[in-house]
Amino acid sequence: MAGASDLGEKMDLLLKTFANMGQQLKEMQTAIAEVTTGVKELKDQFKSQDGRIINLEKDINRQEFRINNLEDRQRRANIRFRGFKQDFAESKRLIHPVYQWLQENKINVELNEFERAHWTFGPQNSGNQRDIIVRLCSERRAAEIYRELKQITNLNQKGTPIRVLKDLSAQTLQARNQMKPIVDILFQNGIRFSWKYPAMILIFKGTKVFRAKSLEEGKAMLQQLGIESDFELCAKPATEATGAEGGIFTKPPHTEDQQETAGKIMALQKELAALQEKEETGKMETRATRQKKK
């Protein structure tokens, strides 16, 4: 009888243990279900935030393009000269020397058509020549004088070669600088081209028009033109405001419209940073929950 009693007690204990294990299993299943639901909610939240981040990035890109476009529009009445030595003229008396130099090169321009002229920012030693920027009274006159100067071969000042360039924003120059391998090959093969804003190469050949706005498209364009090329398709990081028509640049003061747009971009960037921080926090919480589960 004693043996049967001991066996019964052991069976009762075993049943109670199974009952406890069953209860614990149910609790674990409930906890797992809650964690799974939480993870799903976090994933849905992250998905929603990812979409918002993408939209914010698109908005920032659009606003940056708009600011860059406004800056380039402000510069359309400017002409940039590269090659003048530092002793060409004093910083505050540039208009008259530039005017006389243009007259010497048979450029029909009146003194009262100049609005201002200045050296670009940079060191004043002979090893670092600075560009001269001249602003005309109108975009039309600047474009006309630019075209006339481009027709002159061996443009120089006392034997020093002078380059005439369009005055473009740093961002536009950086974009065009990425296309430098294509530009170099076109120059080597004597192929004339033009730029479409901000950084697309256009070539007109007969009735055909060839376009390229990236190195990949540029290489394909060269193949269509029957030009062999072996350069690497890797865009070099743009240096500070340098490019095919580059130099060292400083931006003019923003207009009220530009300042307003810049403020909007700063607000968008702050919101984007906050969303990214929130997303990282959520990921950390998820990892912590998984660690507790283990």
PDB file of C-alpha atoms in Angstrom:
ATOM      1  CA  MET A   1       0.000   0.000   0.000  1.00  0.00           C
ATOM      2  CA  ALA A   2       2.868   2.313   0.838  1.00  0.00           C
ATOM      3  CA  GLY A   3       4.311   1.802  -2.632  1.00  0.00           C
ATOM      4  CA  ALA A   4       0.963   2.612  -4.278  1.00  0.00           C
ATOM      5  CA  SER A   5       0.628   5.761  -2.130  1.00  0.00           C
ATOM      6  CA  ASP A   6       4.105   6.965  -3.101  1.00  0.00           C
ATOM      7  CA  LEU A   7       3.329   6.320  -6.773  1.00  0.00           C
ATOM      8  CA  GLY A   8       0.095   8.317  -6.483  1.00  0.00           C
ATOM      9  CA  GLU A   9       1.891  11.261  -4.902  1.00  0.00           C
ATOM     10  CA  LYS A  10       4.497  11.203  -7.657  1.00  0.00           C
ATOM     11  CA  MET A  11       1.769  11.134 -10.299  1.00  0.00           C
ATOM     12  CA  ASP A  12       0.015  14.098  -8.654  1.00  0.00           C
ATOM     13  CA  LEU A  13       3.278  16.006  -8.532  1.00  0.00           C
ATOM     14  CA  LEU A  14       3.973  15.178 -12.168  1.00  0.00           C
ATOM     15  CA  LEU A  15       0.475  16.323 -13.206  1.00  0.00           C
ATOM     16  CA  LYS A  16       0.884  19.577 -11.288  1.00  0.00           C
ATOM     17  CA  THR A  17       4.262  20.103 -12.960  1.00  0.00           C
ATOM     18  CA  PHE A  18       2.697  19.521 -16.398  1.00  0.00           C
ATOM     19  CA  ALA A  19      -0.113  21.908 -15.484  1.00  0.00           C
ATOM     20  CA  ASN A  20       2.410  24.605 -14.480  1.00  0.00           C
ATOM     21  CA  MET A  21       4.403  24.009 -17.636  1.00  0.00           C
ATOM     22  CA  GLY A  22       1.221  24.328 -19.679  1.00  0.00           C
ATOM     23  CA  GLN A  23       0.396  27.628 -17.955  1.00  0.00           C
ATOM     24  CA  GLN A  24       3.932  28.911 -18.510  1.00  0.00           C
ATOM     25  CA  LEU A  25       3.733  27.867 -22.157  1.00  0.00           C
ATOM     26  CA  LYS A  26       0.496  29.819 -22.571  1.00  0.00           C
ATOM     27  CA  GLU A  27       2.095  32.865 -20.955  1.00  0.00           C
ATOM     28  CA  MET A  28       5.113  32.555 -23.233  1.00  0.00           C
ATOM     29  CA  GLN A  29       2.848  32.236 -26.283  1.00  0.00           C
ATOM     30  CA  THR A  30       0.963  35.344 -25.170  1.00  0.00           C
ATOM     31  CA  ALA A  31       4.247  37.229 -24.668  1.00  0.00           C
ATOM     32  CA  ILE A  32       5.533  36.074 -28.066  1.00  0.00           C
ATOM     33  CA  ALA A  33       2.291  37.198 -29.692  1.00  0.00           C
ATOM     34  CA  GLU A  34       2.619  40.617 -28.033  1.00  0.00           C
ATOM     35  CA  VAL A  35       6.252  40.944 -29.157  1.00  0.00           C
ATOM     36  CA  THR A  36       5.302  39.849 -32.689  1.00  0.00           C
ATOM     37  CA  THR A  37       2.526  42.439 -32.759  1.00  0.00           C
ATOM     38  CA  GLY A  38       4.927  45.093 -31.465  1.00  0.00           C
ATOM     39  CA  VAL A  39       7.526  44.202 -34.072  1.00  0.00           C
ATOM     40  CA  LYS A  40       4.882  44.355 -36.820  1.00  0.00           C
ATOM     41  CA  GLU A  41       3.738  47.765 -35.601  1.00  0.00           C
ATOM     42  CA  LEU A  42       7.359  48.976 -35.552  1.00  0.00           C
ATOM     43  CA  LYS A  43       7.915  47.656 -39.075  1.00  0.00           C
ATOM     44  CA  ASP A  44       4.770  49.425 -40.273  1.00  0.00           C
ATOM     45  CA  GLN A  45       5.917  52.596 -38.536  1.00  0.00           C
ATOM     46  CA  PHE A  46       9.407  52.336 -40.056  1.00  0.00           C
ATOM     47  CA  LYS A  47       7.895  51.719 -43.485  1.00  0.00           C
ATOM     48  CA  SER A  48       5.781  54.847 -43.122  1.00  0.00           C
ATOM     49  CA  GLN A  49       8.793  56.832 -41.918  1.00  0.00           C
ATOM     50  CA  ASP A  50      10.951  55.509 -44.775  1.00  0.00           C
ATOM     51  CA  GLY A  51       8.388  56.824 -47.234  1.00  0.00           C
ATOM     52  CA  ARG A  52       8.357  60.174 -45.487  1.00  0.00           C
ATOM     53  CA  ILE A  53      12.163  60.327 -45.446  1.00  0.00           C
ATOM     54  CA  ILE A  54      12.277  59.602 -49.176  1.00  0.00           C
ATOM     55  CA  ASN A  55       9.743  62.367 -49.824  1.00  0.00           C
ATOM     56  CA  LEU A  56      11.721  64.776 -47.637  1.00  0.00           C
ATOM     57  CA  GLU A  57      14.935  63.951 -49.488  1.00  0.00           C
ATOM     58  CA  LYS A  58      13.172  64.611 -52.796  1.00  0.00           C
ATOM     59  CA  ASP A  59      11.888  67.934 -51.454  1.00  0.00           C
ATOM     60  CA  ILE A  60      15.392  68.885 -50.308  1.00  0.00           C
ATOM     61  CA  ASN A  61      16.839  68.011 -53.725  1.00  0.00           C
ATOM     62  CA  ARG A  62      14.170  70.084 -55.454  1.00  0.00           C
ATOM     63  CA  GLN A  63      14.809  73.056 -53.164  1.00  0.00           C
ATOM     64  CA  GLU A  64      18.579  72.780 -53.607  1.00  0.00           C
ATOM     65  CA  PHE A  65      18.129  72.691 -57.389  1.00  0.00           C
ATOM     66  CA  ARG A  66      15.890  75.765 -57.159  1.00  0.00           C
ATOM     67  CA  ILE A  67      18.469  77.697 -55.099  1.00  0.00           C
ATOM     68  CA  ASN A  68      21.267  76.668 -57.478  1.00  0.00           C
ATOM     69  CA  ASN A  69      19.174  77.723 -60.460  1.00  0.00           C
ATOM     70  CA  LEU A  70      18.457  81.115 -58.860  1.00  0.00           C
ATOM     71  CA  GLU A  71      22.160  81.635 -58.181  1.00  0.00           C
ATOM     72  CA  ASP A  72      23.115  80.806 -61.768  1.00  0.00           C
ATOM     73  CA  ARG A  73      20.412  83.168 -63.046  1.00  0.00           C
ATOM     74  CA  GLN A  74      21.914  85.962 -60.949  1.00  0.00           C
ATOM     75  CA  ARG A  75      25.272  85.359 -62.643  1.00  0.00           C
ATOM     76  CA  ARG A  76      24.076  85.539 -66.265  1.00  0.00           C
ATOM     77  CA  ALA A  77      25.183  89.165 -66.630  1.00  0.00           C
ATOM     78  CA  ASN A  78      28.699  88.211 -65.469  1.00  0.00           C
ATOM     79  CA  ILE A  79      31.782  87.262 -67.492  1.00  0.00           C
ATOM     80  CA  ARG A  80      34.738  85.557 -65.822  1.00  0.00           C
ATOM     81  CA  PHE A  81      38.305  86.164 -67.029  1.00  0.00           C
ATOM     82  CA  ARG A  82      41.150  83.843 -66.104  1.00  0.00           C
ATOM     83  CA  GLY A  83      44.850  84.519 -66.615  1.00  0.00           C
ATOM     84  CA  PHE A  84      45.302  88.182 -65.722  1.00  0.00           C
ATOM     85  CA  LYS A  85      48.286  88.697 -63.461  1.00  0.00           C
ATOM     86  CA  GLN A  86      47.760  90.258 -60.081  1.00  0.00           C
ATOM     87  CA  ASP A  87      49.523  93.465 -61.170  1.00  0.00           C
ATOM     88  CA  PHE A  88      47.003  93.976 -64.016  1.00  0.00           C
ATOM     89  CA  ALA A  89      45.069  96.462 -61.879  1.00  0.00           C
ATOM     90  CA  GLU A  90      44.266  97.431 -58.336  1.00  0.00           C
ATOM     91  CA  SER A  91      41.307  95.689 -56.707  1.00  0.00           C
ATOM     92  CA  LYS A  92      39.202  98.852 -56.578  1.00  0.00           C
ATOM     93  CA  ARG A  93      40.010 100.068 -60.101  1.00  0.00           C
ATOM     94  CA  LEU A  94      39.312  97.127 -62.353  1.00  0.00           C
ATOM     95  CA  ILE A  95      36.620  98.446 -64.688  1.00  0.00           C
ATOM     96  CA  HIS A  96      38.864 100.850 -66.637  1.00  0.00           C
ATOM     97  CA  PRO A  97      41.730  98.364 -67.276  1.00  0.00           C
ATOM     98  CA  VAL A  98      39.244  95.671 -68.367  1.00  0.00           C
ATOM     99  CA  TYR A  99      37.456  98.201 -70.594  1.00  0.00           C
ATOM    100  CA  GLN A 100      40.754  99.262 -72.221  1.00  0.00           C
ATOM    101  CA  TRP A 101      41.783  95.624 -72.743  1.00  0.00           C
ATOM    102  CA  LEU A 102      38.456  94.888 -74.458  1.00  0.00           C
ATOM    103  CA  GLN A 103      38.925  97.938 -76.684  1.00  0.00           C
ATOM    104  CA  GLU A 104      42.397  96.685 -77.656  1.00  0.00           C
ATOM    105  CA  ASN A 105      40.748  93.425 -78.751  1.00  0.00           C
ATOM    106  CA  LYS A 106      38.200  95.287 -80.928  1.00  0.00           C
ATOM    107  CA  ILE A 107      35.238  94.537 -78.659  1.00  0.00           C
ATOM    108  CA  ASN A 108      32.534  97.161 -79.124  1.00  0.00           C
ATOM    109  CA  VAL A 109      31.528  98.093 -75.602  1.00  0.00           C
ATOM    110  CA  GLU A 110      30.856 101.358 -73.770  1.00  0.00           C
ATOM    111  CA  LEU A 111      32.232 102.181 -70.347  1.00  0.00           C
ATOM    112  CA  ASN A 112      28.753 102.864 -68.960  1.00  0.00           C
ATOM    113  CA  GLU A 113      27.742  99.272 -69.805  1.00  0.00           C
ATOM    114  CA  PHE A 114      29.869  98.002 -66.909  1.00  0.00           C
ATOM    115  CA  GLU A 115      28.188  97.631 -63.560  1.00  0.00           C
ATOM    116  CA  ARG A 116      31.178  96.420 -61.553  1.00  0.00           C
ATOM    117  CA  ALA A 117      34.346  94.322 -61.707  1.00  0.00           C
ATOM    118  CA  HIS A 118      36.337  92.560 -58.987  1.00  0.00           C
ATOM    119  CA  TRP A 119      38.962  89.933 -58.300  1.00  0.00           C
ATOM    120  CA  THR A 120      37.638  86.661 -56.925  1.00  0.00           C
ATOM    121  CA  PHE A 121      38.480  85.733 -53.360  1.00  0.00           C
ATOM    122  CA  GLY A 122      41.817  84.040 -52.844  1.00  0.00           C
ATOM    123  CA  PRO A 123      45.517  84.510 -51.929  1.00  0.00           C
ATOM    124  CA  GLN A 124      47.181  87.479 -53.602  1.00  0.00           C
ATOM    125  CA  ASN A 125      50.531  85.813 -54.334  1.00  0.00           C
ATOM    126  CA  SER A 126      51.779  85.111 -57.848  1.00  0.00           C
ATOM    127  CA  GLY A 127      51.443  81.352 -57.446  1.00  0.00           C
ATOM    128  CA  ASN A 128      47.685  81.568 -57.047  1.00  0.00           C
ATOM    129  CA  GLN A 129      46.202  83.698 -59.809  1.00  0.00           C
ATOM    130  CA  ARG A 130      42.666  84.849 -59.213  1.00  0.00           C
ATOM    131  CA  ASP A 131      39.909  85.304 -61.731  1.00  0.00           C
ATOM    132  CA  ILE A 132      38.315  88.634 -62.577  1.00  0.00           C
ATOM    133  CA  ILE A 133      34.519  88.821 -62.670  1.00  0.00           C
ATOM    134  CA  VAL A 134      32.947  91.610 -64.692  1.00  0.00           C
ATOM    135  CA  ARG A 135      29.235  92.374 -64.416  1.00  0.00           C
ATOM    136  CA  LEU A 136      27.550  94.043 -67.379  1.00  0.00           C
ATOM    137  CA  CYS A 137      24.400  96.137 -67.340  1.00  0.00           C
ATOM    138  CA  SER A 138      22.319  93.359 -68.936  1.00  0.00           C
ATOM    139  CA  GLU A 139      22.375  89.624 -69.609  1.00  0.00           C
ATOM    140  CA  ARG A 140      22.010  90.298 -73.339  1.00  0.00           C
ATOM    141  CA  ARG A 141      25.158  92.436 -73.538  1.00  0.00           C
ATOM    142  CA  ALA A 142      27.117  89.959 -71.434  1.00  0.00           C
ATOM    143  CA  ALA A 143      26.126  87.148 -73.804  1.00  0.00           C
ATOM    144  CA  GLU A 144      27.055  89.221 -76.882  1.00  0.00           C
ATOM    145  CA  ILE A 145      30.479  90.206 -75.520  1.00  0.00           C
ATOM    146  CA  TYR A 146      31.114  86.617 -74.387  1.00  0.00           C
ATOM    147  CA  ARG A 147      30.399  85.309 -77.922  1.00  0.00           C
ATOM    148  CA  GLU A 148      32.652  87.955 -79.521  1.00  0.00           C
ATOM    149  CA  LEU A 149      35.528  87.106 -77.182  1.00  0.00           C
ATOM    150  CA  LYS A 150      35.101  83.384 -77.886  1.00  0.00           C
ATOM    151  CA  GLN A 151      35.671  84.078 -81.592  1.00  0.00           C
ATOM    152  CA  ILE A 152      39.114  85.568 -80.918  1.00  0.00           C
ATOM    153  CA  THR A 153      42.020  83.141 -81.168  1.00  0.00           C
ATOM    154  CA  ASN A 154      45.070  83.488 -78.927  1.00  0.00           C
ATOM    155  CA  LEU A 155      43.370  85.919 -76.595  1.00  0.00           C
ATOM    156  CA  ASN A 156      46.078  87.324 -74.317  1.00  0.00           C
ATOM    157  CA  GLN A 157      47.258  90.215 -72.181  1.00  0.00           C
ATOM    158  CA  LYS A 158      50.891  91.106 -72.800  1.00  0.00           C
ATOM    159  CA  GLY A 159      51.607  87.570 -73.967  1.00  0.00           C
ATOM    160  CA  THR A 160      49.747  85.866 -71.125  1.00  0.00           C
ATOM    161  CA  PRO A 161      46.870  83.666 -72.393  1.00  0.00           C
ATOM    162  CA  ILE A 162      43.464  84.785 -71.152  1.00  0.00           C
ATOM    163  CA  ARG A 163      40.466  82.455 -70.862  1.00  0.00           C
ATOM    164  CA  VAL A 164      36.912  83.756 -71.031  1.00  0.00           C
ATOM    165  CA  LEU A 165      34.423  81.756 -68.998  1.00  0.00           C
ATOM    166  CA  LYS A 166      30.814  81.860 -67.961  1.00  0.00           C
ATOM    167  CA  ASP A 167      30.346  82.664 -64.307  1.00  0.00           C
ATOM    168  CA  LEU A 168      28.560  79.611 -62.896  1.00  0.00           C
ATOM    169  CA  SER A 169      27.703  78.541 -59.364  1.00  0.00           C
ATOM    170  CA  ALA A 170      29.935  76.114 -57.479  1.00  0.00           C
ATOM    171  CA  GLN A 171      27.258  73.388 -57.605  1.00  0.00           C
ATOM    172  CA  THR A 172      26.908  73.633 -61.389  1.00  0.00           C
ATOM    173  CA  LEU A 173      30.681  73.539 -61.833  1.00  0.00           C
ATOM    174  CA  GLN A 174      30.917  70.472 -59.617  1.00  0.00           C
ATOM    175  CA  ALA A 175      28.262  68.723 -61.710  1.00  0.00           C
ATOM    176  CA  ARG A 176      30.085  69.599 -64.940  1.00  0.00           C
ATOM    177  CA  ASN A 177      33.399  68.568 -63.447  1.00  0.00           C
ATOM    178  CA  GLN A 178      32.047  65.003 -63.241  1.00  0.00           C
ATOM    179  CA  MET A 179      31.808  65.062 -67.053  1.00  0.00           C
ATOM    180  CA  LYS A 180      35.427  66.134 -67.536  1.00  0.00           C
ATOM    181  CA  PRO A 181      36.630  62.772 -69.027  1.00  0.00           C
ATOM    182  CA  ILE A 182      33.971  63.099 -71.754  1.00  0.00           C
ATOM    183  CA  VAL A 183      34.781  66.775 -72.346  1.00  0.00           C
ATOM    184  CA  ASP A 184      38.507  66.039 -72.686  1.00  0.00           C
ATOM    185  CA  ILE A 185      37.864  63.341 -75.306  1.00  0.00           C
ATOM    186  CA  LEU A 186      35.540  65.641 -77.263  1.00  0.00           C
ATOM    187  CA  PHE A 187      38.206  68.377 -77.281  1.00  0.00           C
ATOM    188  CA  GLN A 188      40.866  65.877 -78.385  1.00  0.00           C
ATOM    189  CA  ASN A 189      38.683  64.847 -81.320  1.00  0.00           C
ATOM    190  CA  GLY A 190      37.735  68.412 -82.259  1.00  0.00           C
ATOM    191  CA  ILE A 191      34.027  67.883 -81.622  1.00  0.00           C
ATOM    192  CA  ARG A 192      32.060  71.006 -80.755  1.00  0.00           C
ATOM    193  CA  PHE A 193      29.449  70.718 -78.033  1.00  0.00           C
ATOM    194  CA  SER A 194      27.321  72.894 -75.807  1.00  0.00           C
ATOM    195  CA  TRP A 195      26.051  72.646 -72.254  1.00  0.00           C
ATOM    196  CA  LYS A 196      22.402  72.350 -71.322  1.00  0.00           C
ATOM    197  CA  TYR A 197      21.706  73.474 -67.770  1.00  0.00           C
ATOM    198  CA  PRO A 198      22.924  72.317 -65.406  1.00  0.00           C
ATOM    199  CA  ALA A 199      25.356  69.645 -66.668  1.00  0.00           C
ATOM    200  CA  MET A 200      24.128  67.944 -69.853  1.00  0.00           C
ATOM    201  CA  ILE A 201      26.395  67.773 -72.906  1.00  0.00           C
ATOM    202  CA  LEU A 202      24.662  68.436 -76.237  1.00  0.00           C
ATOM    203  CA  ILE A 203      26.155  67.630 -79.645  1.00  0.00           C
ATOM    204  CA  PHE A 204      24.421  68.489 -82.905  1.00  0.00           C
ATOM    205  CA  LYS A 205      25.598  66.398 -85.845  1.00  0.00           C
ATOM    206  CA  GLY A 206      23.526  66.750 -88.991  1.00  0.00           C
ATOM    207  CA  THR A 207      19.935  66.016 -88.059  1.00  0.00           C
ATOM    208  CA  LYS A 208      20.929  64.027 -84.993  1.00  0.00           C
ATOM    209  CA  VAL A 209      21.226  65.308 -81.422  1.00  0.00           C
ATOM    210  CA  PHE A 210      23.423  63.462 -78.920  1.00  0.00           C
ATOM    211  CA  ARG A 211      22.946  63.985 -75.166  1.00  0.00           C
ATOM    212  CA  ALA A 212      24.806  62.883 -72.049  1.00  0.00           C
ATOM    213  CA  LYS A 213      24.321  63.856 -68.411  1.00  0.00           C
ATOM    214  CA  SER A 214      26.403  61.106 -66.768  1.00  0.00           C
ATOM    215  CA  LEU A 215      29.648  59.279 -67.490  1.00  0.00           C
ATOM    216  CA  GLU A 216      27.714  56.140 -68.493  1.00  0.00           C
ATOM    217  CA  GLU A 217      25.616  58.108 -70.982  1.00  0.00           C
ATOM    218  CA  GLY A 218      28.757  59.938 -72.118  1.00  0.00           C
ATOM    219  CA  LYS A 219      30.589  56.713 -72.906  1.00  0.00           C
ATOM    220  CA  ALA A 220      27.567  55.425 -74.841  1.00  0.00           C
ATOM    221  CA  MET A 221      27.425  58.749 -76.716  1.00  0.00           C
ATOM    222  CA  LEU A 222      31.097  58.468 -77.684  1.00  0.00           C
ATOM    223  CA  GLN A 223      30.441  54.974 -79.062  1.00  0.00           C
ATOM    224  CA  GLN A 224      27.538  56.340 -81.125  1.00  0.00           C
ATOM    225  CA  LEU A 225      29.906  58.997 -82.477  1.00  0.00           C
ATOM    226  CA  GLY A 226      32.442  56.293 -83.389  1.00  0.00           C
ATOM    227  CA  ILE A 227      34.991  57.415 -80.801  1.00  0.00           C
ATOM    228  CA  GLU A 228      36.855  54.800 -78.779  1.00  0.00           C
ATOM    229  CA  SER A 229      37.441  55.548 -75.102  1.00  0.00           C
ATOM    230  CA  ASP A 230      38.948  53.587 -72.246  1.00  0.00           C
ATOM    231  CA  PHE A 231      38.512  55.888 -69.264  1.00  0.00           C
ATOM    232  CA  GLU A 232      37.220  54.506 -65.980  1.00  0.00           C
ATOM    233  CA  LEU A 233      33.547  55.132 -65.240  1.00  0.00           C
ATOM    234  CA  CYS A 234      34.171  56.549 -61.803  1.00  0.00           C
ATOM    235  CA  ALA A 235      33.346  60.141 -61.044  1.00  0.00           C
ATOM    236  CA  LYS A 236      36.070  61.831 -59.047  1.00  0.00           C
ATOM    237  CA  PRO A 237      34.906  63.810 -56.034  1.00  0.00           C
ATOM    238  CA  ALA A 238      34.424  67.397 -57.073  1.00  0.00           C
ATOM    239  CA  THR A 239      36.973  69.719 -55.511  1.00  0.00           C
ATOM    240  CA  GLU A 240      35.891  72.899 -53.885  1.00  0.00           C
ATOM    241  CA  ALA A 241      34.147  74.769 -56.658  1.00  0.00           C
ATOM    242  CA  THR A 242      36.398  73.630 -59.515  1.00  0.00           C
ATOM    243  CA  GLY A 243      35.420  72.322 -62.903  1.00  0.00           C
ATOM    244  CA  ALA A 244      35.667  72.457 -66.669  1.00  0.00           C
ATOM    245  CA  GLU A 245      35.009  76.179 -66.492  1.00  0.00           C
ATOM    246  CA  GLY A 246      36.033  76.366 -62.887  1.00  0.00           C
ATOM    247  CA  GLY A 247      38.198  78.281 -60.507  1.00  0.00           C
ATOM    248  CA  ILE A 248      37.677  79.274 -56.916  1.00  0.00           C
ATOM    249  CA  PHE A 249      34.264  80.801 -56.296  1.00  0.00           C
ATOM    250  CA  THR A 250      32.375  82.562 -53.610  1.00  0.00           C
ATOM    251  CA  LYS A 251      28.589  82.786 -53.636  1.00  0.00           C
ATOM    252  CA  PRO A 252      26.907  86.174 -53.898  1.00  0.00           C
ATOM    253  CA  PRO A 253      24.580  87.223 -51.081  1.00  0.00           C
ATOM    254  CA  HIS A 254      21.261  85.417 -51.144  1.00  0.00           C
ATOM    255  CA  THR A 255      18.183  87.298 -52.228  1.00  0.00           C
ATOM    256  CA  GLU A 256      15.127  87.231 -49.962  1.00  0.00           C
ATOM    257  CA  ASP A 257      13.666  84.430 -52.075  1.00  0.00           C
ATOM    258  CA  GLN A 258      16.856  82.402 -51.693  1.00  0.00           C
ATOM    259  CA  GLN A 259      16.976  83.007 -47.944  1.00  0.00           C
ATOM    260  CA  GLU A 260      13.395  81.820 -47.571  1.00  0.00           C
ATOM    261  CA  THR A 261      14.135  78.677 -49.579  1.00  0.00           C
ATOM    262  CA  ALA A 262      17.332  78.034 -47.610  1.00  0.00           C
ATOM    263  CA  GLY A 263      15.329  78.287 -44.382  1.00  0.00           C
ATOM    264  CA  LYS A 264      12.851  75.713 -45.667  1.00  0.00           C
ATOM    265  CA  ILE A 265      15.672  73.333 -46.543  1.00  0.00           C
ATOM    266  CA  MET A 266      17.199  73.694 -43.071  1.00  0.00           C
ATOM    267  CA  ALA A 267      13.833  72.870 -41.503  1.00  0.00           C
ATOM    268  CA  LEU A 268      13.454  69.831 -43.776  1.00  0.00           C
ATOM    269  CA  GLN A 269      16.947  68.652 -42.906  1.00  0.00           C
ATOM    270  CA  LYS A 270      16.220  68.942 -39.155  1.00  0.00           C
ATOM    271  CA  GLU A 271      13.012  66.967 -39.586  1.00  0.00           C
ATOM    272  CA  LEU A 272      14.863  64.346 -41.596  1.00  0.00           C
ATOM    273  CA  ALA A 273      17.536  64.030 -38.876  1.00  0.00           C
ATOM    274  CA  ALA A 274      14.850  63.670 -36.203  1.00  0.00           C
ATOM    275  CA  LEU A 275      13.126  60.908 -38.161  1.00  0.00           C
ATOM    276  CA  GLN A 276      16.391  59.053 -38.674  1.00  0.00           C
ATOM    277  CA  GLU A 277      17.188  59.321 -34.946  1.00  0.00           C
ATOM    278  CA  LYS A 278      13.706  58.012 -34.107  1.00  0.00           C
ATOM    279  CA  GLU A 279      14.168  55.122 -36.509  1.00  0.00           C
ATOM    280  CA  GLU A 280      17.523  54.190 -34.937  1.00  0.00           C
ATOM    281  CA  THR A 281      15.956  54.330 -31.454  1.00  0.00           C
ATOM    282  CA  GLY A 282      13.177  51.998 -32.596  1.00  0.00           C
ATOM    283  CA  LYS A 283      15.703  49.525 -33.970  1.00  0.00           C
ATOM    284  CA  MET A 284      17.593  49.556 -30.664  1.00  0.00           C
ATOM    285  CA  GLU A 285      14.367  48.907 -28.748  1.00  0.00           C
ATOM    286  CA  THR A 286      13.563  45.997 -31.046  1.00  0.00           C
ATOM    287  CA  ARG A 287      17.006  44.471 -30.486  1.00  0.00           C
ATOM    288  CA  ALA A 288      16.625  44.896 -26.722  1.00  0.00           C
ATOM    289  CA  THR A 289      13.215  43.155 -26.843  1.00  0.00           C
ATOM    290  CA  ARG A 290      14.726  40.246 -28.759  1.00  0.00           C
ATOM    291  CA  GLN A 291      17.529  39.942 -26.210  1.00  0.00           C
ATOM    292  CA  LYS A 292      14.998  39.763 -23.367  1.00  0.00           C
ATOM    293  CA  LYS A 293      13.097  37.091 -25.283  1.00  0.00           C
ATOM    294  CA  LYS A 294      16.248  34.993 -25.523  1.00  0.00           C
TER     295      LYS A 294
END
